[in-house]
Coordinates of N, CA and C in Angstrom, one line a residue:
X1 N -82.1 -1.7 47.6 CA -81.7 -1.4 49.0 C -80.4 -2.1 49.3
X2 N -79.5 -1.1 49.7 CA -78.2 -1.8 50.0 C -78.3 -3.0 51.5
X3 N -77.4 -3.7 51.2 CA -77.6 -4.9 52.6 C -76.5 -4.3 53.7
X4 N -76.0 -2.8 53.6 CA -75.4 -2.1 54.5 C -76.3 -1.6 55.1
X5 N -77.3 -1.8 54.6 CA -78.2 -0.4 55.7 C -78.7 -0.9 57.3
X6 N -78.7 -2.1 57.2 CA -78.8 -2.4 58.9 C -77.5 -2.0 59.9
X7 N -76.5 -1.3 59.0 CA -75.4 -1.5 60.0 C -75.7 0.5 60.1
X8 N -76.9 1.2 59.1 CA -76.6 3.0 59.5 C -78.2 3.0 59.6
X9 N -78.0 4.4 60.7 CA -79.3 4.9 61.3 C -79.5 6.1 61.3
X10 N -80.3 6.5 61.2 CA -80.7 8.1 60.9 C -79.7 8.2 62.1
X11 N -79.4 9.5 62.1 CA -78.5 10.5 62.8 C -76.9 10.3 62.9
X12 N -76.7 9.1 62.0 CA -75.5 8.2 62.3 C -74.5 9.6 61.5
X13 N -73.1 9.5 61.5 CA -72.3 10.5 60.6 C -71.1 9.2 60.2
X14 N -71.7 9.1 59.1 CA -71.0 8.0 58.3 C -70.1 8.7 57.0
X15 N -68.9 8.9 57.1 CA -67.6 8.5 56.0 C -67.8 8.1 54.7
X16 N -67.8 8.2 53.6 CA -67.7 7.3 52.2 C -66.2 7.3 52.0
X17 N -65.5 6.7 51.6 CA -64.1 7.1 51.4 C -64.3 5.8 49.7
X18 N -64.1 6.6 48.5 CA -64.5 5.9 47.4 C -63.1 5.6 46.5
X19 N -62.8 4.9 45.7 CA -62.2 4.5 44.6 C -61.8 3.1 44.3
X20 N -60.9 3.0 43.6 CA -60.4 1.5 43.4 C -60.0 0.6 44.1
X21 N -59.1 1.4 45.2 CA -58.6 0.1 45.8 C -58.2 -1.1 45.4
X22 N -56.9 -0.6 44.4 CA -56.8 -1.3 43.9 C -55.2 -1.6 44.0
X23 N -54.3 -2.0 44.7 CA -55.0 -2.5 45.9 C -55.2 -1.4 47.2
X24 N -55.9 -2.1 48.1 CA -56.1 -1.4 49.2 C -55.0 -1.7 49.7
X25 N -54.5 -0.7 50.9 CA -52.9 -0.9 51.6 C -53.0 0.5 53.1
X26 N -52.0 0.1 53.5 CA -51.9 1.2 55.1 C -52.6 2.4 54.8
X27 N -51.7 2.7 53.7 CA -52.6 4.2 53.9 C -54.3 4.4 53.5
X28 N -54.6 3.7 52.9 CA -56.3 3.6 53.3 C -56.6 3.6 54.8
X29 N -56.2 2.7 55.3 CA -56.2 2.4 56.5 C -56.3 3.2 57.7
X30 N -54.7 4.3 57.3 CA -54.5 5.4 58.2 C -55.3 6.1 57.7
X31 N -55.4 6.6 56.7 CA -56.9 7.9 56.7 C -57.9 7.7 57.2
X32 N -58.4 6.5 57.1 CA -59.8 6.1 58.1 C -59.8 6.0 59.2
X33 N -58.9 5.4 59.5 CA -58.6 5.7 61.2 C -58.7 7.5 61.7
X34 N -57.5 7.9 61.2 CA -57.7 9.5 61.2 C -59.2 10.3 60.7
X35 N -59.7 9.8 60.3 CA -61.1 10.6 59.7 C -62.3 10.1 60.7
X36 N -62.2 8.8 61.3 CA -63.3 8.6 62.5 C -62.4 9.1 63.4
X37 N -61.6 9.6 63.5 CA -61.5 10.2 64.9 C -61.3 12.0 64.9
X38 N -61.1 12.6 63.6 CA -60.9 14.2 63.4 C -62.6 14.6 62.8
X39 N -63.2 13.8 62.3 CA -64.3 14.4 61.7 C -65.4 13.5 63.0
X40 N -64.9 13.0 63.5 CA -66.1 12.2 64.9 C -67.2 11.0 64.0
X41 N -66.7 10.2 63.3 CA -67.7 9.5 62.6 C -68.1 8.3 63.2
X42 N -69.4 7.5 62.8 CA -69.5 6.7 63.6 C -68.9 5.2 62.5
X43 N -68.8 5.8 61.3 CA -68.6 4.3 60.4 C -68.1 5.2 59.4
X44 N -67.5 4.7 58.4 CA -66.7 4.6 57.3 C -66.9 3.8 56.6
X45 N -67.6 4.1 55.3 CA -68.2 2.6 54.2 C -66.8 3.0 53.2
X46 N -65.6 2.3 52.8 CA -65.2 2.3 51.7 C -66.0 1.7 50.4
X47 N -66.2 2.6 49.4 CA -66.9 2.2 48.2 C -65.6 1.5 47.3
X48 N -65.7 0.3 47.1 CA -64.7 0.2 45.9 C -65.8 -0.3 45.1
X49 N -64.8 0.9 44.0 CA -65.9 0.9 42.7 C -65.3 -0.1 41.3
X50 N -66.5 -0.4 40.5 CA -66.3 -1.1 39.7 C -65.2 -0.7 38.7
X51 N -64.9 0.4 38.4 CA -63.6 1.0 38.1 C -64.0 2.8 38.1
X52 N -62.6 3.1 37.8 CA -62.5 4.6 37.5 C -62.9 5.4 36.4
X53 N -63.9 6.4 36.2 CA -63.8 7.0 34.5 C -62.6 7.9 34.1
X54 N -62.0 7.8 35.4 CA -60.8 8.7 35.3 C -59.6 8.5 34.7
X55 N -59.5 7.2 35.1 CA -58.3 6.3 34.2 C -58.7 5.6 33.2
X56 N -57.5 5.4 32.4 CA -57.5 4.6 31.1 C -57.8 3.0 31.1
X57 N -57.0 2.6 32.1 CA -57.0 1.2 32.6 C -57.5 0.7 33.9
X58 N -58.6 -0.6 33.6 CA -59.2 -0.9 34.4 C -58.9 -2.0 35.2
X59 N -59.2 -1.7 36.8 CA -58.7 -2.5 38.1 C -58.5 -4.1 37.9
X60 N -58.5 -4.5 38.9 CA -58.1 -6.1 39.6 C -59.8 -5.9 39.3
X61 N -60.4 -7.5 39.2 CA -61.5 -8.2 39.6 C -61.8 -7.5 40.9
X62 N -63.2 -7.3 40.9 CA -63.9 -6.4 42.2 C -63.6 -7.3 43.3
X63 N -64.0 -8.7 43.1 CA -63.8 -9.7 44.4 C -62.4 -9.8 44.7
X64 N -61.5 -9.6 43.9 CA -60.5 -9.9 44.4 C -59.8 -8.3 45.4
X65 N -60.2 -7.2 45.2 CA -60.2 -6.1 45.5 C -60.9 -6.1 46.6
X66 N -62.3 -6.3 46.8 CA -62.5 -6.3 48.5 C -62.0 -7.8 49.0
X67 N -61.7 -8.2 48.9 CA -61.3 -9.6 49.4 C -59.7 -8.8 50.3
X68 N -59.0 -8.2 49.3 CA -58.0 -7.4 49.9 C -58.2 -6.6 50.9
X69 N -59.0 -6.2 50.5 CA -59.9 -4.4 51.2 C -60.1 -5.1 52.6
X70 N -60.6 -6.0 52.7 CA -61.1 -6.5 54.2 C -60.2 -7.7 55.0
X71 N -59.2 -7.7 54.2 CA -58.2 -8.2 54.6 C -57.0 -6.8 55.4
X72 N -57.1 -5.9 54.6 CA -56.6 -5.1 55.0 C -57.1 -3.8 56.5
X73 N -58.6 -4.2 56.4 CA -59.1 -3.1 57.4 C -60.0 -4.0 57.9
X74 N -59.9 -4.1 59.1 CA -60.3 -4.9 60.2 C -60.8 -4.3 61.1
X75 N -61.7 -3.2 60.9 CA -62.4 -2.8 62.1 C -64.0 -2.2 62.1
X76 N -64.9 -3.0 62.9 CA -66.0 -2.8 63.1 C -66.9 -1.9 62.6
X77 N -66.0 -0.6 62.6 CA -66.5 0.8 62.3 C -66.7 0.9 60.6
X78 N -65.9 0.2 59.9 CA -65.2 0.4 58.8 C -66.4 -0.7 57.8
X79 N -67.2 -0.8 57.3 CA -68.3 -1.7 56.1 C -67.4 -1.5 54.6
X80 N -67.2 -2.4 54.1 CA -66.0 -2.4 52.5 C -67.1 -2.5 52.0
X81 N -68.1 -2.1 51.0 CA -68.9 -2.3 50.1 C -68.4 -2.5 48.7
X82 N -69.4 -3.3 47.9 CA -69.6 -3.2 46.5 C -70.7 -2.6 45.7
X83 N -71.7 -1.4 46.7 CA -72.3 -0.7 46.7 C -72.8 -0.5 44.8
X84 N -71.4 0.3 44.5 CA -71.7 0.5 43.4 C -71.7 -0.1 42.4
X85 N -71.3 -1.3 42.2 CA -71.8 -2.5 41.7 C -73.1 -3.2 41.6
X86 N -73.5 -3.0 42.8 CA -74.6 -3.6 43.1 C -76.2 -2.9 42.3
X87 N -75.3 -1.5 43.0 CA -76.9 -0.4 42.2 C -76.4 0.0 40.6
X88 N -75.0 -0.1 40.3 CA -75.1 0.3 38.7 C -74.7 1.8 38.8
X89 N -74.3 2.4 40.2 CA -73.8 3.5 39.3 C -72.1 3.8 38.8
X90 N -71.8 4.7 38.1 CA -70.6 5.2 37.6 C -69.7 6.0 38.2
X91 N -70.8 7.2 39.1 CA -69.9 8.2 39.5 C -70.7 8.8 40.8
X92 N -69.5 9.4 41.5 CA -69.6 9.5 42.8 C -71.1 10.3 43.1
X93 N -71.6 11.1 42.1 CA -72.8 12.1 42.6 C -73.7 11.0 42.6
X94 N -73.7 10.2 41.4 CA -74.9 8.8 41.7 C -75.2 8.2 42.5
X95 N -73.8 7.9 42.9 CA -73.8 7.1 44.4 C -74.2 7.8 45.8
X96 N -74.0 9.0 45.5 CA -74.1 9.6 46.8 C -76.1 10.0 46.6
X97 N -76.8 10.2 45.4 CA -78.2 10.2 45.2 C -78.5 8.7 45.8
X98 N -77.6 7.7 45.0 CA -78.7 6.4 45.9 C -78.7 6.0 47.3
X99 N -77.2 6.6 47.9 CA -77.3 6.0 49.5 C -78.5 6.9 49.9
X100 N -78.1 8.5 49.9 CA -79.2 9.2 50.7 C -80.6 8.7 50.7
X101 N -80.8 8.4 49.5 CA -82.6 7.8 49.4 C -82.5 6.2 50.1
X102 N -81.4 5.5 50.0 CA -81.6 4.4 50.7 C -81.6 4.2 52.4
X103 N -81.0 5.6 52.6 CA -80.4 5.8 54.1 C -80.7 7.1 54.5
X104 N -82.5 7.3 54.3 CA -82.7 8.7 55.0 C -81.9 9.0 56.1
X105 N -81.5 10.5 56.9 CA -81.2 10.7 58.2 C -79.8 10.5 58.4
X106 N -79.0 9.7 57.3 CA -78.0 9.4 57.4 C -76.9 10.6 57.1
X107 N -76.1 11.2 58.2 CA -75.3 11.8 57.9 C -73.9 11.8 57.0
X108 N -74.1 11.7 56.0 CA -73.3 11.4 54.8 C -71.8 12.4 54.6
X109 N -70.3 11.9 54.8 CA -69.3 12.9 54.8 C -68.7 12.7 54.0
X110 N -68.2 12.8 52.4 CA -67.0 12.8 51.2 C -66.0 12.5 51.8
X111 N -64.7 11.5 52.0 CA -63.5 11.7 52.4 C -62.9 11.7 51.2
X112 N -62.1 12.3 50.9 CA -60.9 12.5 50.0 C -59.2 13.3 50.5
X113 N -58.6 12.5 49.8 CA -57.4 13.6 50.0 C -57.5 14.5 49.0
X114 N -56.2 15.5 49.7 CA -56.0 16.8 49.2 C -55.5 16.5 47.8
X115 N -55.0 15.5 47.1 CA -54.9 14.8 45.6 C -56.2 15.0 45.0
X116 N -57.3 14.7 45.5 CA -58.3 14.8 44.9 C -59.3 16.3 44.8
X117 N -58.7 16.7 45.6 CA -59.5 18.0 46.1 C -59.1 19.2 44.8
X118 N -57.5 18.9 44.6 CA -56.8 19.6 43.5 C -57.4 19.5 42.0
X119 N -58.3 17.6 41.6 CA -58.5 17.8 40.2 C -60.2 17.5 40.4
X120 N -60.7 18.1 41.7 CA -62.2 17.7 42.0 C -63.0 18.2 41.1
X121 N -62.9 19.1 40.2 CA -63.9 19.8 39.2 C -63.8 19.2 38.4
X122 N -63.1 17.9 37.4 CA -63.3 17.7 36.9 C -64.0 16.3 37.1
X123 N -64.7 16.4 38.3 CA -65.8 14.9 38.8 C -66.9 15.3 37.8
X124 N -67.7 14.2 37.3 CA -69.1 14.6 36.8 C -69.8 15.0 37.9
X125 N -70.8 16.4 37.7 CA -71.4 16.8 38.9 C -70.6 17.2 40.2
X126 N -69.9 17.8 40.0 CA -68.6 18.4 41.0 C -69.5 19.3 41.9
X127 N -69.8 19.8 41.3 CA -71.1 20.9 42.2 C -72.0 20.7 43.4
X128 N -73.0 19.2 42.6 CA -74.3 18.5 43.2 C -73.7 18.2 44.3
X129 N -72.3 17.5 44.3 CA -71.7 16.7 45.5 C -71.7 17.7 46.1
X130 N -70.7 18.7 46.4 CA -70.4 20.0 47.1 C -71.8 20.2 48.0
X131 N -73.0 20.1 47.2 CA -74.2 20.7 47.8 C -74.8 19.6 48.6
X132 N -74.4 18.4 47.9 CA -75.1 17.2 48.6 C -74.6 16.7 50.0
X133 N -73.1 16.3 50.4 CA -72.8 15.9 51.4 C -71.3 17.0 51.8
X134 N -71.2 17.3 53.2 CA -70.0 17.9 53.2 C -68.8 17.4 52.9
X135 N -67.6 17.7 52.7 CA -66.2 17.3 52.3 C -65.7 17.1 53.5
X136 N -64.9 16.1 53.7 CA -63.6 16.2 54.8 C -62.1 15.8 54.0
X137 N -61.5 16.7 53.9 CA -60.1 16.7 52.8 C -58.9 16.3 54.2
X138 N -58.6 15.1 53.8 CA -56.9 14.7 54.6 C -55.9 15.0 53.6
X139 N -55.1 16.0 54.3 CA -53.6 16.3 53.9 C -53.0 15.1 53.0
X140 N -52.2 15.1 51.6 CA -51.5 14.3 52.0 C -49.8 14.5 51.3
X141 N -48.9 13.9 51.2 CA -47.6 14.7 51.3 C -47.8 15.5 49.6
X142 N -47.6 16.4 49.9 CA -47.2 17.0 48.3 C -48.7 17.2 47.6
X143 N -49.6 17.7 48.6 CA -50.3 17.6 47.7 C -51.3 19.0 48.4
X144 N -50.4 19.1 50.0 CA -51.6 20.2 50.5 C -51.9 22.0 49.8
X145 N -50.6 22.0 49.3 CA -50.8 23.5 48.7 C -51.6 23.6 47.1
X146 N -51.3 23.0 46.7 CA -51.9 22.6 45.1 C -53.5 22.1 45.5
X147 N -53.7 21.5 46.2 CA -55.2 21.2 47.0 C -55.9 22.9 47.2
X148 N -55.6 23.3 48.5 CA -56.0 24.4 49.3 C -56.3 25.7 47.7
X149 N -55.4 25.3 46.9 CA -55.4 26.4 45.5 C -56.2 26.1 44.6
X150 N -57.0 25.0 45.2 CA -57.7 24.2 43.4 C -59.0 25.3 43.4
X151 N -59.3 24.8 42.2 CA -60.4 25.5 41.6 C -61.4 25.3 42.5
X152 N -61.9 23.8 43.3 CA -63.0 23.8 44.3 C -63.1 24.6 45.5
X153 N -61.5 24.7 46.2 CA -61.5 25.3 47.5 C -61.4 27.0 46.9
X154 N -60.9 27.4 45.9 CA -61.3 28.5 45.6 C -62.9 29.0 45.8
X155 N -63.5 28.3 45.0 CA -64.6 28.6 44.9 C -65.2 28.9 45.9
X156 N -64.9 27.8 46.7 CA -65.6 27.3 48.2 C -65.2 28.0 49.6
X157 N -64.3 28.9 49.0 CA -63.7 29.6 50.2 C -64.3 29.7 51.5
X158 N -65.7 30.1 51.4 CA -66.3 30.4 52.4 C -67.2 29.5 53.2
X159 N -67.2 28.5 52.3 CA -67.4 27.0 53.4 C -67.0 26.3 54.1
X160 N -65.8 26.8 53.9 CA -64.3 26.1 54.1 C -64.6 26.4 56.3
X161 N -64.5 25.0 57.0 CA -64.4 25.2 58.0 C -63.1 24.9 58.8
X162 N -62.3 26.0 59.7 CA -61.3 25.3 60.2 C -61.1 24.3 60.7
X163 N -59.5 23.6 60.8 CA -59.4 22.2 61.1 C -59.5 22.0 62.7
X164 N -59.5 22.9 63.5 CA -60.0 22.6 64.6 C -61.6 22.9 64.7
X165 N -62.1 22.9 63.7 CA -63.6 22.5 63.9 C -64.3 21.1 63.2
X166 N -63.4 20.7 63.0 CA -63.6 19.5 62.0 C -64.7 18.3 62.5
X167 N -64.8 18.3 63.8 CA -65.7 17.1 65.0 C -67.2 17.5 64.3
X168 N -67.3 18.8 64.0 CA -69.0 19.2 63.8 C -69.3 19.3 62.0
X169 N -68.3 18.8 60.9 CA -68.3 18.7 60.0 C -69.4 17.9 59.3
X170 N -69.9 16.7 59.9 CA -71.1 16.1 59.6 C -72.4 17.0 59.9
X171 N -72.4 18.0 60.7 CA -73.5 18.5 61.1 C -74.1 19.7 60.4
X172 N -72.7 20.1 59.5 CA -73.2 21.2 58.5 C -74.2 21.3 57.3
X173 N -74.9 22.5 57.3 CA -75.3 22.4 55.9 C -74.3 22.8 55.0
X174 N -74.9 21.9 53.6 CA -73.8 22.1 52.4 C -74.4 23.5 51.9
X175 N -72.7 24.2 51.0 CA -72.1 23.6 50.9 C -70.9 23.7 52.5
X176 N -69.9 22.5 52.8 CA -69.2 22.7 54.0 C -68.1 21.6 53.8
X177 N -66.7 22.2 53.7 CA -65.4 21.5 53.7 C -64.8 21.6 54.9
X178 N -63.6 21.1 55.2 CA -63.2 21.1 56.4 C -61.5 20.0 55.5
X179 N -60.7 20.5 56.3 CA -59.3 20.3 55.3 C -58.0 20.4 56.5
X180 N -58.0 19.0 56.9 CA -57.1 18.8 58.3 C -55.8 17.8 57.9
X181 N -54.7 18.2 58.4 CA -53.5 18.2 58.2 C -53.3 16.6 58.9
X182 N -52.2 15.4 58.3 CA -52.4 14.4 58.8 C -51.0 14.1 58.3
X183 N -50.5 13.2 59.6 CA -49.0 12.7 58.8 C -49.2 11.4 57.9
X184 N -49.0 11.1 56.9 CA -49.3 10.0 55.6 C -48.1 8.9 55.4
X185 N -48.7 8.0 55.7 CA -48.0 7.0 54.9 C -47.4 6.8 54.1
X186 N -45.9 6.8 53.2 CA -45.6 7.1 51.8 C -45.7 5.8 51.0
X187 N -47.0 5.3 50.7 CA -47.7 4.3 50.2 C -48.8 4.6 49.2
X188 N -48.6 4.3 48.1 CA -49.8 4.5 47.3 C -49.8 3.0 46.2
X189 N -51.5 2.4 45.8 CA -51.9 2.1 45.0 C -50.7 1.5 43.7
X190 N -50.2 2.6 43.1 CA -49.4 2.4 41.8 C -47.7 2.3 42.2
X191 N -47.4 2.6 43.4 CA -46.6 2.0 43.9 C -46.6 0.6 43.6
X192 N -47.5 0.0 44.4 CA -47.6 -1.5 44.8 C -47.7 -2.2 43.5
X193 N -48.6 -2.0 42.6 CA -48.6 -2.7 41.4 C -47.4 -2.6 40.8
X194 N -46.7 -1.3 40.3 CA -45.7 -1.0 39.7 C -44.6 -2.2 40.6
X195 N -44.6 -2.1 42.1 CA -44.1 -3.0 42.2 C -44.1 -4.8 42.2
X196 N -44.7 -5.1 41.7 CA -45.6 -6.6 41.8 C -45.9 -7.1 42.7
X197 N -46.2 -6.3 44.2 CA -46.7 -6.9 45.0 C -48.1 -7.0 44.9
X198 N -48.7 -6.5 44.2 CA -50.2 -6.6 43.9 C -50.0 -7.3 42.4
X199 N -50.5 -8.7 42.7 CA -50.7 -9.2 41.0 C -51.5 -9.5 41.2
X200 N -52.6 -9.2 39.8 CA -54.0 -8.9 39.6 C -54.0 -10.2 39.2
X201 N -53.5 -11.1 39.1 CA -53.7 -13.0 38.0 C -53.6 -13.6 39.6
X202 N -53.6 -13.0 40.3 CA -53.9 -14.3 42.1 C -55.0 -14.2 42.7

């Protein structure tokens, strides 16, 4: 049982927003902000995960990663977990099987950008998720047309909910996306390392 669960309650519409965070920085920040207030959520758990199967090379020390993470986001709404650490899983369909059984009733929402939305099929279990919790996709520069074309939103066409409906996005049955336009920070992750502001030896 995760030690998050005193903070969600049946009916709650709670956010996952998952990856490395490695480091965490603004633009985490700004999407979360923008996603409790376009998708109406009541909390936002960032998962930072023990690493990526997607990349070759693996993160900063997990402590020192949320040590950042909650240095970085400072707000009540927002729980930085080590979730998947804690339960042992690998990949996002796992984690989304253990919260739901940990946190009946809990309205569970995918956040990703439109970067992710583009190479989402190749998630393990790309599908389960689709069916398990709805999507909410934030814009982000250079990435909304190649997103909106991917193989998922193709598929998904018809789940696909406009962005002025996006408030009732937790309330859907799966499967149900929703894909709203946001101005982005021009900050990413491998920026920062590439630039040595993130040294992983501190």
């Amino acid at each position: 049982m995760p030690p998050d669960r005193p903070h969600l309650r049946p009916g709650m519409r709670v956010g996952l927003l998952g990856g490395s965070f490695d480091p965490a920085h603004a633009g985490h920040v700004h999407l979360t902000r923008v996603a409790l207030r376009r998708f109406a959520l009541d909390r936002v758990i960032w998962l930072v995960s023990p690493g990526n199967p997607l990349k070759k090379h693996g993160p900063a020390a997990l402590d020192l990663r949320i040590s950042r993470a909650q240095e970085m986001m400072q707000d009540p709404r927002v729980i930085i977990s080590d979730f998947e650490a804690r339960v042992g899983t690998r990949y996002t369909a796992e984690t989304i099987d253990a919260l739901q059984a940990a946190c009946p009733g809990v309205r569970f929402v995918w956040l990703m950008g439109a970067d992710n939305l583009q190479q989402f099929h190749r998630w393990q279990r790309w599908q389960d998720i689709v069916h398990a919790v709805p999507l909410g996709v934030l814009a982000r520069p250079g990435w909304r047309q190649s997103g909106l074309h991917s193989r998922t939103a193709r598929q998904y066409r018809a789940a696909r909910l406009p962005g002025r409906a996006s408030r009732i996005l937790a309330d859907q049955e799966t499967p149900a996306w929703c894909f709203v336009n946001m101005p982005m920070l021009p900050v990413s992750s491998t920026e920062l390392r590439a630039s040595g502001v993130w040294d992983k030896a501190d």
